[in-house]
Amino acid sequence: MQDLPNLFLIGPMGAGKSTIGRLLAAELCRDFYDSDHEIQARCGADIPWIFDVEGEAGFREREAQAIDDLTRRSGIVMATGGGAVIREVNRRALRERGTVIYLYTTVEQQLRRTAKDRNRPLLQAEDPGRVLRDLFAARDPLYRATADLIVRTDRRGPKAVASEIVRRVTKLVDPLQSCKA
Ligand SMILES: Nc1ncnc2c1ncn2[C@@H]1O[C@H](COP(=O)(O)OP(=O)(O)O)[C@@H](O)[C@H]1O
Ligand SMILES: O=C(O)C1=C[C@@H](OP(=O)(O)O)[C@@H](O)[C@H](O)C1
Ligand SMILES: [Mg+2]
């Protein structure tokens, strides 16, 4: 497992990037980073505050800086925020500096998983289902274009998904490993 590249998780809000990323890193004995946590730690404020005071544009600047810095590390697992793929510079950093995994789930699951969480400013809207559908239409092509692997998270719990990623990524890196003793 030492030869594994950086693993970067992308996908929409509620896909499980933060939860599964942490489990994946533990399973691989890797350091775990979450670009959203990094942004909040550097700024000393939470995401709703950043959106309030600096707008989404300010948040995206901070996000690009965090992604550029974190993707330069080696041997890490990193969860991104759902909007990380909007910027071409982020997509390039992710693609060039690691293996990118798109965690896919349905909008219905996203809605259920994010319903009680007030920490996602984009979903504090009258119709969060509509927001999620519109974001999916805009971003799904970008997730697909950036990813090396697509893994569904709507049918299995976080632990099972983390194990599936380990299995698939190991094969991707060393296609012969499944033939080894
Ligand atoms: N595969 C899964 N099955 C069921 N619930 C999940 C799964 N992945 C994540 N969750 C739950 O969904 C919520 C949002 O997960 P989170 O990791 O914050 O998603 P993201 O970082 O992609 O927005 C959390 O309550 C988490 O426990
Ligand atoms: O989709 C988005 O634009 C966002 C997703 C959030 O992260 P999660 O995908 O981890 O919820 C967070 O970065 C911010 O609220 C914006
Ligand atoms: Mg997250």
Short mmCIF file of C-alpha atoms and ligand atoms in Angstrom, two decimals:
data_model
loop_
_atom_site.label_atom_id
_atom_site.label_comp_id
_atom_site.label_asym_id
_atom_site.label_seq_id
_atom_site.Cartn_x
_atom_site.Cartn_y
_atom_site.Cartn_z
CA MET A 1 0.00 0.00 0.00
CA GLN A 2 3.03 2.29 0.34
CA ASP A 3 2.99 2.91 -3.42
CA LEU A 4 -0.50 4.33 -3.45
CA PRO A 5 -0.74 7.91 -4.72
CA ASN A 6 -2.66 10.66 -2.97
CA LEU A 7 -6.38 9.94 -2.92
CA PHE A 8 -8.72 12.88 -3.48
CA LEU A 9 -12.48 12.59 -2.94
CA ILE A 10 -14.84 14.75 -4.98
CA GLY A 11 -18.62 14.76 -5.30
CA PRO A 12 -21.71 16.64 -4.18
CA MET A 13 -22.77 17.71 -0.69
CA GLY A 14 -23.87 14.70 1.32
CA ALA A 15 -22.09 12.16 -0.87
CA GLY A 16 -19.99 11.26 2.18
CA LYS A 17 -16.60 12.73 1.23
CA SER A 18 -15.71 13.89 4.76
CA THR A 19 -17.02 10.76 6.51
CA ILE A 20 -15.66 8.20 4.05
CA GLY A 21 -12.37 10.07 3.60
CA ARG A 22 -11.60 9.80 7.30
CA LEU A 23 -12.37 6.05 7.31
CA LEU A 24 -10.36 5.51 4.14
CA ALA A 25 -7.32 7.27 5.59
CA ALA A 26 -7.57 5.20 8.78
CA GLU A 27 -7.82 1.99 6.76
CA LEU A 28 -4.72 2.95 4.75
CA CYS A 29 -2.82 4.49 7.73
CA ARG A 30 -2.69 7.78 5.79
CA ASP A 31 -3.00 11.36 7.00
CA PHE A 32 -6.46 12.75 6.36
CA TYR A 33 -7.27 16.29 5.28
CA ASP A 34 -10.57 17.94 4.50
CA SER A 35 -10.23 21.12 2.46
CA ASP A 36 -13.28 22.62 4.25
CA HIS A 37 -11.73 21.96 7.68
CA GLU A 38 -8.46 23.44 6.46
CA ILE A 39 -10.20 26.60 5.23
CA GLN A 40 -12.00 27.00 8.56
CA ALA A 41 -8.85 26.39 10.60
CA ARG A 42 -6.81 28.90 8.57
CA CYS A 43 -9.52 31.54 8.71
CA GLY A 44 -10.59 30.93 12.31
CA ALA A 45 -14.23 31.05 11.21
CA ASP A 46 -16.80 28.58 9.98
CA ILE A 47 -18.08 28.25 6.41
CA PRO A 48 -21.40 30.05 6.99
CA TRP A 49 -19.45 33.01 8.40
CA ILE A 50 -17.11 33.08 5.39
CA PHE A 51 -20.07 33.01 2.97
CA ASP A 52 -21.81 35.75 4.98
CA VAL A 53 -18.86 38.09 5.19
CA GLU A 54 -16.87 37.37 2.02
CA GLY A 55 -19.54 35.87 -0.20
CA GLU A 56 -19.18 32.67 -2.17
CA ALA A 57 -16.37 34.32 -4.20
CA GLY A 58 -14.30 34.81 -1.05
CA PHE A 59 -14.88 31.22 -0.03
CA ARG A 60 -13.79 29.96 -3.50
CA GLU A 61 -10.54 31.93 -3.23
CA ARG A 62 -9.78 30.32 0.13
CA GLU A 63 -10.79 26.92 -1.24
CA ALA A 64 -8.43 27.21 -4.24
CA GLN A 65 -5.55 28.16 -1.95
CA ALA A 66 -6.23 25.25 0.42
CA ILE A 67 -6.52 22.77 -2.46
CA ASP A 68 -3.32 24.00 -4.06
CA ASP A 69 -1.43 23.65 -0.77
CA LEU A 70 -2.87 20.30 0.31
CA THR A 71 -2.54 18.58 -3.08
CA ARG A 72 1.22 19.25 -2.94
CA ARG A 73 1.55 16.83 -0.02
CA SER A 74 2.30 13.15 -0.52
CA GLY A 75 0.62 10.03 0.75
CA ILE A 76 -2.56 11.71 1.90
CA VAL A 77 -6.30 11.21 1.65
CA MET A 78 -8.19 14.47 1.11
CA ALA A 79 -11.91 15.19 1.04
CA THR A 80 -12.84 18.29 -0.94
CA GLY A 81 -15.98 20.42 -0.77
CA GLY A 82 -18.68 19.81 -3.37
CA GLY A 83 -17.74 22.93 -5.35
CA ALA A 84 -14.04 22.18 -5.66
CA VAL A 85 -14.42 21.13 -9.30
CA ILE A 86 -15.90 24.46 -10.41
CA ARG A 87 -12.46 25.95 -10.98
CA GLU A 88 -10.25 24.57 -13.69
CA VAL A 89 -7.13 25.22 -11.61
CA ASN A 90 -8.50 22.98 -8.85
CA ARG A 91 -9.44 20.23 -11.30
CA ARG A 92 -5.94 20.30 -12.74
CA ALA A 93 -4.25 20.18 -9.32
CA LEU A 94 -6.42 17.23 -8.30
CA ARG A 95 -5.82 15.31 -11.52
CA GLU A 96 -2.09 15.93 -11.65
CA ARG A 97 -1.32 15.24 -8.01
CA GLY A 98 -3.30 12.14 -7.15
CA THR A 99 -6.03 9.64 -7.93
CA VAL A 100 -9.43 11.28 -7.95
CA ILE A 101 -12.51 9.43 -6.75
CA TYR A 102 -16.00 10.71 -7.47
CA LEU A 103 -18.40 9.72 -4.70
CA TYR A 104 -21.75 9.56 -6.42
CA THR A 105 -25.12 9.57 -4.69
CA THR A 106 -28.69 10.47 -5.59
CA VAL A 107 -30.19 13.88 -4.92
CA GLU A 108 -32.78 12.20 -2.64
CA GLN A 109 -29.95 10.81 -0.46
CA GLN A 110 -28.14 14.13 -0.50
CA LEU A 111 -31.30 15.84 0.76
CA ARG A 112 -31.78 13.30 3.54
CA ARG A 113 -28.14 13.41 4.64
CA THR A 114 -27.88 17.20 4.69
CA ALA A 115 -31.36 18.07 6.00
CA LYS A 116 -30.44 18.84 9.61
CA ASP A 117 -27.04 20.41 8.97
CA ARG A 118 -27.01 24.22 8.97
CA ASN A 119 -23.34 24.33 7.94
CA ARG A 120 -23.92 24.36 4.19
CA PRO A 121 -24.91 27.90 3.19
CA LEU A 122 -25.96 26.93 -0.34
CA LEU A 123 -28.66 24.66 1.10
CA GLN A 124 -30.20 27.23 3.44
CA ALA A 125 -32.69 27.95 0.67
CA GLU A 126 -36.44 27.66 0.37
CA ASP A 127 -36.12 24.62 -1.90
CA PRO A 128 -32.84 22.81 -1.20
CA GLY A 129 -33.94 19.94 -3.45
CA ARG A 130 -34.02 22.28 -6.41
CA VAL A 131 -30.59 23.71 -5.48
CA LEU A 132 -29.16 20.19 -5.32
CA ARG A 133 -30.70 19.22 -8.66
CA ASP A 134 -29.35 22.36 -10.35
CA LEU A 135 -25.90 21.85 -8.83
CA PHE A 136 -25.94 18.21 -9.93
CA ALA A 137 -26.74 19.20 -13.53
CA ALA A 138 -23.91 21.72 -13.57
CA ARG A 139 -21.29 19.72 -11.71
CA ASP A 140 -21.83 16.04 -12.53
CA PRO A 141 -20.00 16.44 -15.90
CA LEU A 142 -17.10 18.12 -14.08
CA TYR A 143 -16.90 15.38 -11.44
CA ARG A 144 -16.86 12.77 -14.21
CA ALA A 145 -14.24 14.62 -16.24
CA THR A 146 -11.96 14.93 -13.20
CA ALA A 147 -12.34 11.45 -11.70
CA ASP A 148 -10.28 8.32 -12.22
CA LEU A 149 -12.92 6.25 -10.41
CA ILE A 150 -16.62 6.61 -9.64
CA VAL A 151 -17.94 4.97 -6.48
CA ARG A 152 -21.62 4.93 -5.46
CA THR A 153 -22.39 5.80 -1.86
CA ASP A 154 -26.19 5.54 -1.97
CA ARG A 155 -26.45 1.79 -1.46
CA ARG A 156 -23.89 1.09 1.25
CA GLY A 157 -22.72 2.59 4.50
CA PRO A 158 -19.48 4.58 4.86
CA LYS A 159 -17.31 1.66 6.04
CA ALA A 160 -18.32 -0.57 3.13
CA VAL A 161 -17.68 2.26 0.68
CA ALA A 162 -14.22 2.93 2.18
CA SER A 163 -13.34 -0.76 1.79
CA GLU A 164 -14.57 -0.78 -1.80
CA ILE A 165 -12.35 2.22 -2.56
CA VAL A 166 -9.30 0.49 -1.07
CA ARG A 167 -9.98 -2.56 -3.22
CA ARG A 168 -10.55 -0.64 -6.44
CA VAL A 169 -7.70 1.83 -5.98
CA THR A 170 -5.23 -0.94 -5.25
CA LYS A 171 -6.22 -2.65 -8.50
CA LEU A 172 -5.97 0.62 -10.40
CA VAL A 173 -2.43 1.25 -9.18
CA ASP A 174 -1.22 -2.32 -9.60
CA PRO A 175 -3.49 -4.26 -11.94
CA LEU A 176 -1.47 -7.43 -11.32
CA GLN A 177 -1.88 -7.37 -7.57
CA SER A 178 -5.02 -9.51 -7.66
CA CYS A 179 -2.92 -12.27 -9.32
CA LYS A 180 -0.25 -12.15 -6.61
CA ALA A 181 -0.22 -14.61 -3.74
N1 LIG B 1 -22.49 5.85 2.54
C1 LIG B 1 -23.25 6.49 3.43
N2 LIG B 1 -24.39 5.92 3.86
C2 LIG B 1 -25.16 6.56 4.75
N3 LIG B 1 -24.89 7.78 5.30
C3 LIG B 1 -23.78 8.39 4.93
C4 LIG B 1 -22.91 7.79 3.97
N4 LIG B 1 -21.87 8.63 3.78
C5 LIG B 1 -22.10 9.71 4.58
N5 LIG B 1 -23.24 9.57 5.27
C6 LIG B 1 -23.82 10.53 6.23
O1 LIG B 1 -24.22 11.68 5.45
C7 LIG B 1 -23.94 12.89 6.15
C8 LIG B 1 -23.09 13.79 5.28
O2 LIG B 1 -21.82 13.18 5.09
P1 LIG B 1 -20.51 14.02 4.79
O3 LIG B 1 -19.36 13.09 4.96
O4 LIG B 1 -20.49 15.28 5.57
O5 LIG B 1 -20.69 14.36 3.24
P2 LIG B 1 -19.90 15.40 2.33
O6 LIG B 1 -18.59 15.69 2.98
O7 LIG B 1 -19.74 14.70 1.01
O8 LIG B 1 -20.80 16.59 2.21
C9 LIG B 1 -23.26 12.47 7.47
O9 LIG B 1 -24.25 12.47 8.48
C10 LIG B 1 -22.78 11.07 7.21
O10 LIG B 1 -22.77 10.29 8.39
O1 LIG B 2 -21.07 22.17 -2.90
C1 LIG B 2 -20.57 23.24 -2.47
O2 LIG B 2 -20.41 24.25 -3.19
C2 LIG B 2 -20.12 23.29 -1.05
C3 LIG B 2 -19.94 22.11 -0.37
C4 LIG B 2 -19.53 22.08 1.04
O3 LIG B 2 -18.76 20.88 1.31
P1 LIG B 2 -19.39 19.40 1.36
O4 LIG B 2 -19.53 18.94 -0.07
O5 LIG B 2 -18.40 18.60 2.11
O6 LIG B 2 -20.72 19.50 2.04
C5 LIG B 2 -18.71 23.31 1.39
O7 LIG B 2 -17.47 23.29 0.69
C6 LIG B 2 -19.46 24.56 1.03
O8 LIG B 2 -20.62 24.63 1.83
C7 LIG B 2 -19.82 24.62 -0.45
MG MG B 3 -17.56 17.45 3.56
#
